[in-house]
PDB file of C-alpha atoms in Angstrom:
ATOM      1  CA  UNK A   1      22.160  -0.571  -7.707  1.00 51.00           C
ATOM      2  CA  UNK A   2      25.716  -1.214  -6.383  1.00 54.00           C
ATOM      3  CA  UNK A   3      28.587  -1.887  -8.674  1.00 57.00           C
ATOM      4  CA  UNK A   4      28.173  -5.796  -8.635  1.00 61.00           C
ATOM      5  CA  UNK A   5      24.330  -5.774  -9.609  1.00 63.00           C
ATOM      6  CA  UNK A   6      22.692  -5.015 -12.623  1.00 67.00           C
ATOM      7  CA  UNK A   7      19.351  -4.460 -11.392  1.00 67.00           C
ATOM      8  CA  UNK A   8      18.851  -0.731 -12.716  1.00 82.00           C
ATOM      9  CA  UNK A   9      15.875   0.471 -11.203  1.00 88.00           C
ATOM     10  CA  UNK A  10      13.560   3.251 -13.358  1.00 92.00           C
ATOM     11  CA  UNK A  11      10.589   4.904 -11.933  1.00 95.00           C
ATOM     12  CA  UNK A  12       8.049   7.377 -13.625  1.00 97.00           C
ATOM     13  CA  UNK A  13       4.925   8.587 -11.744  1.00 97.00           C
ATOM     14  CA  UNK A  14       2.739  10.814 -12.496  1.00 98.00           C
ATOM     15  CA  UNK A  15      -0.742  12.758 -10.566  1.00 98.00           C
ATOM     16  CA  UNK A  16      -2.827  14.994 -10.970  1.00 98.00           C
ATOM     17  CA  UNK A  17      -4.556  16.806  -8.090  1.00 98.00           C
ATOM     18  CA  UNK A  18      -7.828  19.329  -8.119  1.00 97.00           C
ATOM     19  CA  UNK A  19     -10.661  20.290  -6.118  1.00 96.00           C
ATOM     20  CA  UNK A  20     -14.230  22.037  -6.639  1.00 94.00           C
ATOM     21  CA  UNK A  21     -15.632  23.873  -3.799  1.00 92.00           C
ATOM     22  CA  UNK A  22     -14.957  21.384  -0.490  1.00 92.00           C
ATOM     23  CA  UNK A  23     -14.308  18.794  -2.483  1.00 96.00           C
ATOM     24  CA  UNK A  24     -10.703  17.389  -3.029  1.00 97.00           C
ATOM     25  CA  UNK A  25      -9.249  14.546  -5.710  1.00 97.00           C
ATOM     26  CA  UNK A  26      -6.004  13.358  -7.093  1.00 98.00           C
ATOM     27  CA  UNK A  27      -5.033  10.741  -9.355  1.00 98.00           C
ATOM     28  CA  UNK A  28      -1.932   8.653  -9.203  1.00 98.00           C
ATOM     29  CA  UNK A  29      -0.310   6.287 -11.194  1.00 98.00           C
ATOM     30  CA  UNK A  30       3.180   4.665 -12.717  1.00 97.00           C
ATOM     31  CA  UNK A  31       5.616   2.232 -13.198  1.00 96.00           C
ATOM     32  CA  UNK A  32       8.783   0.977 -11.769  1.00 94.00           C
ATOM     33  CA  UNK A  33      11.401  -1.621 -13.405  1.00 92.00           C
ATOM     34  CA  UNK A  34      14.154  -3.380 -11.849  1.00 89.00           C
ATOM     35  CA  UNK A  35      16.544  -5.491 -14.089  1.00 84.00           C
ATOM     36  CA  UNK A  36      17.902  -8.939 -13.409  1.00 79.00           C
ATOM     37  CA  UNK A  37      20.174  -8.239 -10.459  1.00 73.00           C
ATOM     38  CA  UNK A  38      22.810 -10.724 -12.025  1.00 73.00           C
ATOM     39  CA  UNK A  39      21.797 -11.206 -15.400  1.00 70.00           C
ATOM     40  CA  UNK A  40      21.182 -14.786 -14.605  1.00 74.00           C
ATOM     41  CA  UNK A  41      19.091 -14.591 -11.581  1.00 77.00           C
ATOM     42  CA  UNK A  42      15.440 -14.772 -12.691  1.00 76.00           C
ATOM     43  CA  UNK A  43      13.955 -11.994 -10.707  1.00 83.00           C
ATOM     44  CA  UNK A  44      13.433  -9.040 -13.314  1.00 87.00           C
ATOM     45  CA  UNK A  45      10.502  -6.710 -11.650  1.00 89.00           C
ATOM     46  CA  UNK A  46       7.983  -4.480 -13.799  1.00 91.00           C
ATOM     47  CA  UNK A  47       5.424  -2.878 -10.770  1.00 95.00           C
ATOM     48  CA  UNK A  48       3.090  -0.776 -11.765  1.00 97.00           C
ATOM     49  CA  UNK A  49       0.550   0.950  -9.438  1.00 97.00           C
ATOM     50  CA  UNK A  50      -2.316   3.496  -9.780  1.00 98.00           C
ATOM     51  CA  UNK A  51      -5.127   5.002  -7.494  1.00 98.00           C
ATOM     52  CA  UNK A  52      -8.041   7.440  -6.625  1.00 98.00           C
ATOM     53  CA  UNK A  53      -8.006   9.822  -3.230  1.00 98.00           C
ATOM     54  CA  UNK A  54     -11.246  11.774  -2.399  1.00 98.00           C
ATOM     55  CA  UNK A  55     -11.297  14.107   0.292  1.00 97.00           C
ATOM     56  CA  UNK A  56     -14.669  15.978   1.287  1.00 96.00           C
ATOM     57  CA  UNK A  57     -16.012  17.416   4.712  1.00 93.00           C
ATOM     58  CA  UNK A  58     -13.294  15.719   6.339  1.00 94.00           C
ATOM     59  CA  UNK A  59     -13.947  12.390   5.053  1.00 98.00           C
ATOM     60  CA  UNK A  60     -11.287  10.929   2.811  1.00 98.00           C
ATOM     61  CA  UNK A  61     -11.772   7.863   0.203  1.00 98.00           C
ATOM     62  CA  UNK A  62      -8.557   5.883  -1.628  1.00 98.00           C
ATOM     63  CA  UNK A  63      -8.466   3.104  -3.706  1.00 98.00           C
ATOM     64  CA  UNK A  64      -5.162   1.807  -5.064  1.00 98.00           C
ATOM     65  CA  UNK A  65      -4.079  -0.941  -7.346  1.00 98.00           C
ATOM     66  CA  UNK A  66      -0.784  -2.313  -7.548  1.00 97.00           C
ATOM     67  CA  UNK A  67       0.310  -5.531  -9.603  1.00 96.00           C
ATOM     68  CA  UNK A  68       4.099  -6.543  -9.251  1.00 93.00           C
ATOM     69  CA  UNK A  69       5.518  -9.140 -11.848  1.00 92.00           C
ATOM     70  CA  UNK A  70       8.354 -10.881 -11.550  1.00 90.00           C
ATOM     71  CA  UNK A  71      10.351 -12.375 -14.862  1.00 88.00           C
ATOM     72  CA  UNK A  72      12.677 -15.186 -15.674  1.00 85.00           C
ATOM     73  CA  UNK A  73      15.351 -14.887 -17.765  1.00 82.00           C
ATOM     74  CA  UNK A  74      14.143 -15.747 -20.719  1.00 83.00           C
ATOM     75  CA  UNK A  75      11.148 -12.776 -20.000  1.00 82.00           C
ATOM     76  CA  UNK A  76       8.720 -15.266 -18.881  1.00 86.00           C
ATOM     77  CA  UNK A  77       6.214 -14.298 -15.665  1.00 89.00           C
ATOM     78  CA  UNK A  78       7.024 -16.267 -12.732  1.00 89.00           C
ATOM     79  CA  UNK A  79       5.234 -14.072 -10.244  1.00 90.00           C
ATOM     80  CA  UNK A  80       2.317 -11.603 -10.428  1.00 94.00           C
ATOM     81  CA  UNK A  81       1.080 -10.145  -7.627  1.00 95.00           C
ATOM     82  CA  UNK A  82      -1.786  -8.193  -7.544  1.00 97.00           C
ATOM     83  CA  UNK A  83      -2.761  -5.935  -4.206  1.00 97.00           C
ATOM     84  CA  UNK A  84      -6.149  -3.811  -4.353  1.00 98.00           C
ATOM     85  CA  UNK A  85      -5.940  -1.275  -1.385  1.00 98.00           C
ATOM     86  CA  UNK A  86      -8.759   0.686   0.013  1.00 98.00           C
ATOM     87  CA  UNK A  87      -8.937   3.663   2.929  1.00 98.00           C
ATOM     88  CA  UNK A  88     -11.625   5.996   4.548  1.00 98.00           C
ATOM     89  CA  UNK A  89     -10.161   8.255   7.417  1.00 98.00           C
ATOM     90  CA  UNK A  90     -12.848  10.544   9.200  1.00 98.00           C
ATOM     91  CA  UNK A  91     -11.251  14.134  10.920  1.00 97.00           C
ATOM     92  CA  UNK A  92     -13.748  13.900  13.736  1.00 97.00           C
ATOM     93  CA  UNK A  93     -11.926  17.176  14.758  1.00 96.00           C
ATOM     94  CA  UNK A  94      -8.625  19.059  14.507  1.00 94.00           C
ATOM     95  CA  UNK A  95      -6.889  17.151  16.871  1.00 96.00           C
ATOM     96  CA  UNK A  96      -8.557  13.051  16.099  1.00 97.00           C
ATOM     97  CA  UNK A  97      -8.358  11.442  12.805  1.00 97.00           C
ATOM     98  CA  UNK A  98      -9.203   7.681  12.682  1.00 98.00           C
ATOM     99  CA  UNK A  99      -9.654   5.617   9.622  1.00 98.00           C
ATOM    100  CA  UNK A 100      -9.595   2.055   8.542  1.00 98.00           C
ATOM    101  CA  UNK A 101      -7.663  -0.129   5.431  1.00 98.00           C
ATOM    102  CA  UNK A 102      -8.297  -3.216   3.573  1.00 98.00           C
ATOM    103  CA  UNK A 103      -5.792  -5.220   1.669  1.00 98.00           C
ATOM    104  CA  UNK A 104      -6.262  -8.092  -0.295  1.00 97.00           C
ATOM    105  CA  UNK A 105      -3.456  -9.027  -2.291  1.00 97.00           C
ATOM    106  CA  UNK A 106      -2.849 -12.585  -4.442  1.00 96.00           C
ATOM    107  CA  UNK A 107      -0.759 -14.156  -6.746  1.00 94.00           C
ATOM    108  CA  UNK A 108      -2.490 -15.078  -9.596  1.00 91.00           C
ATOM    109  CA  UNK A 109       0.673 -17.129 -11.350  1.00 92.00           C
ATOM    110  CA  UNK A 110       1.299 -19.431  -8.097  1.00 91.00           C
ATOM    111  CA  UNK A 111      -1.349 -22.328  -8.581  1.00 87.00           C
ATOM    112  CA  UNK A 112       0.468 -24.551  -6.319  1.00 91.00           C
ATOM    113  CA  UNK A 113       0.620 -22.636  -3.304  1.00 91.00           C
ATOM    114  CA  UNK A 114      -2.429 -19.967  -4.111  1.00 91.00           C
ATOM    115  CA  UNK A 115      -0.564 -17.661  -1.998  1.00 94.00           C
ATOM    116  CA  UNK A 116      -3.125 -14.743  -0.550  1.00 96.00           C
ATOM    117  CA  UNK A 117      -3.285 -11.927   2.019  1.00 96.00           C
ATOM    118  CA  UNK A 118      -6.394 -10.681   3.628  1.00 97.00           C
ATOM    119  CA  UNK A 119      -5.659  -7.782   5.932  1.00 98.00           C
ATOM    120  CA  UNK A 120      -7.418  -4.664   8.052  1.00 98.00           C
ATOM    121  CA  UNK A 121      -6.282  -2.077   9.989  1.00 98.00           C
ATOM    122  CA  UNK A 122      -8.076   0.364  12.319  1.00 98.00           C
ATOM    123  CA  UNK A 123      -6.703   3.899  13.580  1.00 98.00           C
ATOM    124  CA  UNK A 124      -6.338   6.739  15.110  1.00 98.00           C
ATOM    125  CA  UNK A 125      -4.274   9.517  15.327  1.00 97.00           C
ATOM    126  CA  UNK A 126      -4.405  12.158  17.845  1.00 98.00           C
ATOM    127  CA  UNK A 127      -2.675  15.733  18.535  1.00 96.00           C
ATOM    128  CA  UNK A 128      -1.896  16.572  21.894  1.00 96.00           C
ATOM    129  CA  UNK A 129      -0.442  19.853  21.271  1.00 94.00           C
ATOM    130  CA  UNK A 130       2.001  20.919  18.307  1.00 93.00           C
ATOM    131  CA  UNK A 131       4.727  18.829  17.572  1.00 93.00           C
ATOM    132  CA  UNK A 132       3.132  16.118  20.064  1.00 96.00           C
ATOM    133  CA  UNK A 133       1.127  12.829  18.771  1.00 96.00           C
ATOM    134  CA  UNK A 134      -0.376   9.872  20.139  1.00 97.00           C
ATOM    135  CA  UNK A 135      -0.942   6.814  17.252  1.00 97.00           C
ATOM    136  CA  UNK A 136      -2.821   3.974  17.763  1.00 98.00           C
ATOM    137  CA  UNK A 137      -3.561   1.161  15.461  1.00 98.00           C
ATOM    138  CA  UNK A 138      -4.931  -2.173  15.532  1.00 98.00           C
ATOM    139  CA  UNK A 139      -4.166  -5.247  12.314  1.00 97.00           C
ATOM    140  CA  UNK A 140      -5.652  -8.317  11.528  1.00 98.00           C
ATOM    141  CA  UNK A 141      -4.469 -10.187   9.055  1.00 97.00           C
ATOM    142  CA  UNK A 142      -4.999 -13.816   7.357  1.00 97.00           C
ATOM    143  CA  UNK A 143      -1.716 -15.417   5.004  1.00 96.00           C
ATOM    144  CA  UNK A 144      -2.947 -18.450   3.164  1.00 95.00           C
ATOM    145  CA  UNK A 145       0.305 -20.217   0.862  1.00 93.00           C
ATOM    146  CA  UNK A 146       2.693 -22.746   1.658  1.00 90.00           C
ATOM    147  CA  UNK A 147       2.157 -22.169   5.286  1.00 92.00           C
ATOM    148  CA  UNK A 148      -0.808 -20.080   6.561  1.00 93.00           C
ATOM    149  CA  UNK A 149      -0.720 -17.825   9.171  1.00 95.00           C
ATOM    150  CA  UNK A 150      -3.294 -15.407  10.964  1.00 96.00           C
ATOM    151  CA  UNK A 151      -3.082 -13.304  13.891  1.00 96.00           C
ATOM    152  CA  UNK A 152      -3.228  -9.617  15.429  1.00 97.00           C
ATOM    153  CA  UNK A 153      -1.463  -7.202  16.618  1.00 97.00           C
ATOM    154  CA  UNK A 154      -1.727  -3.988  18.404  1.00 97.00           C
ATOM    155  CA  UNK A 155       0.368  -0.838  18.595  1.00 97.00           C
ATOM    156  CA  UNK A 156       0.541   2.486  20.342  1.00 97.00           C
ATOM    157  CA  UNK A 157       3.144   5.109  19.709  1.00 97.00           C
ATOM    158  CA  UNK A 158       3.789   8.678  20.834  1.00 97.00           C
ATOM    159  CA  UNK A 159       5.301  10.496  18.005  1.00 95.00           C
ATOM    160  CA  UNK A 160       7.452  13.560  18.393  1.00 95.00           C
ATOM    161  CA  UNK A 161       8.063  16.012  15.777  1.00 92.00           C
ATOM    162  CA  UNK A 162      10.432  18.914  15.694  1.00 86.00           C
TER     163      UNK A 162
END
């Protein structure tokens, strides 16, 4: 992490992936640790996420859990964060895939400011030819916390890849 910080970082995943006939699963999960990045700074992180994917007839379902706790440093919790995340995409044919998210995420140590994200996001992705990809994606999201905020946003990209 740089020769001035201390904030190690170790990560171990693991997942295991199988399928039966036309349907298609893997399962995901692990944990990631970041010391204090001083020593003295208070912001120690232990993250730890897991999740689902199924995948059948070109419908696809994930589900993932993350919660990310921060610690003082005298090892007390000072943050916790905890973000559910779920997914469906439909292929509605080689070259279209669309799909929609949901995110809800809170911290469940911050009683003062009850800090909380609501958000959504609709897709698409589209193949014009090899190589050659139009994305398009609408959000909508709601912040409630010290100061709330809620809006939208749009985007449209053509993607190249060679």
């Amino acid at each position: 992490a740089g020769t001035s910080s201390k904030a190690d970082v170790t990560e171990v995943f693991v997942a295991y992936a199988g399928s039966s006939g036309d349907l298609g699963f893997r399962l995901h999960g692990g944990v990631v640790t970041g010391d204090d990045s001083t020593g003295t700074a208070g912001d120690e992180q232990q993250n730890t996420e897991y999740g689902l994917n199924v995948d059948t007839a070109g419908i696809g379902f994930r589900m993932t859990r993350e919660e990310a706790t921060t610690k003082s440093t005298a090892g007390v919790s000072t943050a916790k964060i905890e973000t559910n995340e779920y997914a469906v995409t439909y292929k509605a044919s080689d070259d279209l895939t669309l799909g929609i998210v949901v995110l809800d995420s809170k911290d469940k140590l911050d009683t003062t400011n009850n800090p909380k994200l609501d958000q959504t996001v609709i897709a698409a992705n589209y193949f014009i030819m090899p190589g050659l990809r139009v994305q398009a994606s609408t959000i909508d999201f709601d912040y409630e916390g010290a100061t709330n905020n809620s809006g939208s946003a749009m985007n449209i990209a053509l993607r190249i890849d060679f």
